[in-house]
PDB file of C-alpha atoms in Angstrom:
ATOM      1  CA  MET V   3      -2.439 -48.101  38.094  1.00 82.00           C
ATOM      2  CA  SER V   4      -1.681 -48.585  41.084  1.00 91.00           C
ATOM      3  CA  ILE V   5      -2.899 -46.949  44.728  1.00 94.00           C
ATOM      4  CA  GLU V   6      -1.000 -44.397  44.492  1.00 94.00           C
ATOM      5  CA  GLN V   7      -1.912 -43.065  41.380  1.00 94.00           C
ATOM      6  CA  ILE V   8      -5.898 -43.472  41.900  1.00 93.00           C
ATOM      7  CA  LEU V   9      -5.519 -41.687  45.127  1.00 93.00           C
ATOM      8  CA  VAL V  10      -3.639 -38.085  43.209  1.00 92.00           C
ATOM      9  CA  VAL V  11      -6.826 -38.671  40.746  1.00 93.00           C
ATOM     10  CA  MET V  12      -9.401 -38.515  43.164  1.00 91.00           C
ATOM     11  CA  LEU V  13      -6.788 -35.224  44.763  1.00 90.00           C
ATOM     12  CA  TYR V  14      -7.075 -33.796  41.401  1.00 92.00           C
ATOM     13  CA  THR V  15     -10.734 -34.482  41.305  1.00 91.00           C
ATOM     14  CA  LEU V  16     -11.951 -33.573  44.847  1.00 90.00           C
ATOM     15  CA  LYS V  17     -10.039 -30.627  44.782  1.00 90.00           C
ATOM     16  CA  PRO V  18     -12.208 -27.935  43.216  1.00 89.00           C
ATOM     17  CA  TYR V  19     -14.909 -28.946  45.697  1.00 90.00           C
ATOM     18  CA  LEU V  20     -13.357 -30.008  49.126  1.00 92.00           C
ATOM     19  CA  ALA V  21     -14.145 -26.015  50.501  1.00 94.00           C
ATOM     20  CA  TRP V  22     -17.838 -27.001  49.658  1.00 93.00           C
ATOM     21  CA  ILE V  23     -17.047 -30.795  51.400  1.00 94.00           C
ATOM     22  CA  ILE V  24     -15.196 -28.881  54.495  1.00 96.00           C
ATOM     23  CA  LEU V  25     -18.341 -26.485  54.621  1.00 97.00           C
ATOM     24  CA  ALA V  26     -20.655 -29.130  54.494  1.00 96.00           C
ATOM     25  CA  VAL V  27     -19.424 -30.940  57.654  1.00 97.00           C
ATOM     26  CA  VAL V  28     -18.763 -27.909  59.291  1.00 98.00           C
ATOM     27  CA  VAL V  29     -22.893 -27.074  58.976  1.00 97.00           C
ATOM     28  CA  LEU V  30     -23.238 -30.589  60.156  1.00 97.00           C
ATOM     29  CA  ALA V  31     -20.731 -30.643  63.109  1.00 96.00           C
ATOM     30  CA  GLY V  32     -22.025 -27.420  64.562  1.00 95.00           C
ATOM     31  CA  ALA V  33     -26.316 -28.363  64.133  1.00 94.00           C
ATOM     32  CA  GLN V  34     -24.997 -31.657  65.962  1.00 93.00           C
ATOM     33  CA  LEU V  35     -23.371 -29.976  68.593  1.00 93.00           C
ATOM     34  CA  ILE V  36     -25.317 -27.747  69.323  1.00 91.00           C
ATOM     35  CA  GLY V  37     -27.760 -31.105  68.960  1.00 89.00           C
ATOM     36  CA  LEU V  38     -27.021 -32.014  72.121  1.00 88.00           C
ATOM     37  CA  LYS V  39     -26.608 -29.671  74.689  1.00 86.00           C
ATOM     38  CA  ARG V  40     -30.975 -29.870  73.704  1.00 83.00           C
ATOM     39  CA  PRO V  41     -32.806 -32.717  75.158  1.00 79.00           C
ATOM     40  CA  GLY V  42     -35.851 -33.813  74.028  1.00 78.00           C
ATOM     41  CA  LYS V  43     -37.519 -35.690  70.772  1.00 82.00           C
ATOM     42  CA  THR V  44     -36.946 -34.681  67.576  1.00 82.00           C
ATOM     43  CA  CYS V  45     -39.747 -31.950  65.578  1.00 86.00           C
ATOM     44  CA  PRO V  46     -42.115 -34.411  63.171  1.00 89.00           C
ATOM     45  CA  ARG V  47     -42.286 -31.855  61.019  1.00 92.00           C
ATOM     46  CA  VAL V  48     -38.451 -32.608  60.199  1.00 93.00           C
ATOM     47  CA  LEU V  49     -38.671 -35.673  58.631  1.00 94.00           C
ATOM     48  CA  PRO V  50     -41.388 -34.444  55.753  1.00 95.00           C
ATOM     49  CA  LEU V  51     -39.703 -31.218  55.706  1.00 96.00           C
ATOM     50  CA  SER V  52     -36.528 -32.975  54.800  1.00 96.00           C
ATOM     51  CA  LEU V  53     -38.504 -35.728  52.244  1.00 97.00           C
ATOM     52  CA  VAL V  54     -39.690 -32.595  50.098  1.00 97.00           C
ATOM     53  CA  ILE V  55     -36.413 -31.111  50.055  1.00 97.00           C
ATOM     54  CA  GLY V  56     -35.075 -34.047  48.659  1.00 97.00           C
ATOM     55  CA  VAL V  57     -37.481 -34.378  46.104  1.00 96.00           C
ATOM     56  CA  ILE V  58     -36.674 -30.874  44.927  1.00 96.00           C
ATOM     57  CA  VAL V  59     -32.923 -30.729  45.003  1.00 95.00           C
ATOM     58  CA  ALA V  60     -32.942 -34.126  42.937  1.00 94.00           C
ATOM     59  CA  LEU V  61     -35.565 -32.675  40.512  1.00 92.00           C
ATOM     60  CA  LEU V  62     -32.952 -29.907  40.433  1.00 93.00           C
ATOM     61  CA  ALA V  63     -30.291 -31.623  39.864  1.00 92.00           C
ATOM     62  CA  PRO V  64     -29.647 -31.638  36.965  1.00 91.00           C
ATOM     63  CA  THR V  65     -29.953 -27.680  35.983  1.00 91.00           C
ATOM     64  CA  LEU V  66     -26.920 -27.103  38.106  1.00 86.00           C
ATOM     65  CA  THR V  67     -25.268 -29.400  35.792  1.00 84.00           C
ATOM     66  CA  GLY V  68     -26.242 -26.954  33.125  1.00 88.00           C
ATOM     67  CA  SER V  69     -28.633 -30.926  31.776  1.00 88.00           C
ATOM     68  CA  LYS V  70     -32.089 -30.843  31.611  1.00 89.00           C
ATOM     69  CA  LEU V  71     -35.035 -33.619  33.270  1.00 86.00           C
ATOM     70  CA  ALA V  72     -35.525 -34.843  30.019  1.00 86.00           C
ATOM     71  CA  TYR V  73     -32.230 -35.730  29.513  1.00 88.00           C
ATOM     72  CA  VAL V  74     -32.146 -37.949  32.796  1.00 87.00           C
ATOM     73  CA  ALA V  75     -33.472 -41.218  30.396  1.00 88.00           C
ATOM     74  CA  THR V  76     -31.110 -44.141  30.874  1.00 93.00           C
ATOM     75  CA  VAL V  77     -31.627 -46.074  34.614  1.00 95.00           C
ATOM     76  CA  THR V  78     -27.850 -44.534  35.455  1.00 94.00           C
ATOM     77  CA  ASP V  79     -29.293 -41.354  35.543  1.00 91.00           C
ATOM     78  CA  TRP V  80     -32.260 -41.708  37.793  1.00 93.00           C
ATOM     79  CA  ILE V  81     -30.281 -44.032  40.568  1.00 96.00           C
ATOM     80  CA  ALA V  82     -27.804 -40.830  40.399  1.00 93.00           C
ATOM     81  CA  LEU V  83     -30.987 -38.852  40.310  1.00 94.00           C
ATOM     82  CA  VAL V  84     -32.555 -40.787  43.418  1.00 95.00           C
ATOM     83  CA  GLY V  85     -29.185 -40.936  45.311  1.00 96.00           C
ATOM     84  CA  ILE V  86     -29.077 -37.171  45.262  1.00 95.00           C
ATOM     85  CA  GLY V  87     -32.508 -37.025  46.176  1.00 96.00           C
ATOM     86  CA  VAL V  88     -31.389 -39.504  49.209  1.00 97.00           C
ATOM     87  CA  ALA V  89     -28.359 -38.201  50.054  1.00 97.00           C
ATOM     88  CA  THR V  90     -29.967 -34.317  50.469  1.00 97.00           C
ATOM     89  CA  ALA V  91     -33.218 -35.966  52.730  1.00 97.00           C
ATOM     90  CA  ILE V  92     -30.298 -37.187  55.028  1.00 97.00           C
ATOM     91  CA  TYR V  93     -28.339 -34.568  55.564  1.00 97.00           C
ATOM     92  CA  THR V  94     -31.240 -32.154  55.473  1.00 96.00           C
ATOM     93  CA  TYR V  95     -32.538 -34.724  58.553  1.00 95.00           C
ATOM     94  CA  LEU V  96     -29.471 -34.366  60.420  1.00 95.00           C
ATOM     95  CA  VAL V  97     -29.092 -30.960  59.889  1.00 95.00           C
ATOM     96  CA  LEU V  98     -32.160 -29.605  60.540  1.00 93.00           C
ATOM     97  CA  GLY V  99     -33.268 -32.285  63.759  1.00 91.00           C
ATOM     98  CA  PRO V 100     -30.832 -30.947  66.512  1.00 90.00           C
ATOM     99  CA  LEU V 101     -31.884 -27.185  65.409  1.00 89.00           C
ATOM    100  CA  MET V 102     -35.440 -27.562  64.935  1.00 87.00           C
ATOM    101  CA  PRO V 103     -37.300 -27.006  67.715  1.00 79.00           C
ATOM    102  CA  ARG V 104     -37.959 -29.619  69.939  1.00 74.00           C
ATOM    103  CA  ARG V 105     -41.617 -30.912  72.222  1.00 67.00           C
TER     104      ARG V 105
END
């Protein structure tokens, strides 16, 4: 399979989610631009809040796909759930950090 064919498959796979990806990037960019105008330290509540949101999303991820948490059995499944939780926590931290009140 050539690189061109791989890119075609990736683009067709990405197509249904492209609007959601663009929305997430716009929200992140907007939050970061707002944060540039607000000096000061990040609010200390952002990190715990982002970690809690990451754990909640990781536990709810199977239900979003029509599955159950009880069906998460293999190491690959658990690694995927941990990845979802970590990615969500990082994204939440990057969005809420500039937006929450600063000290």
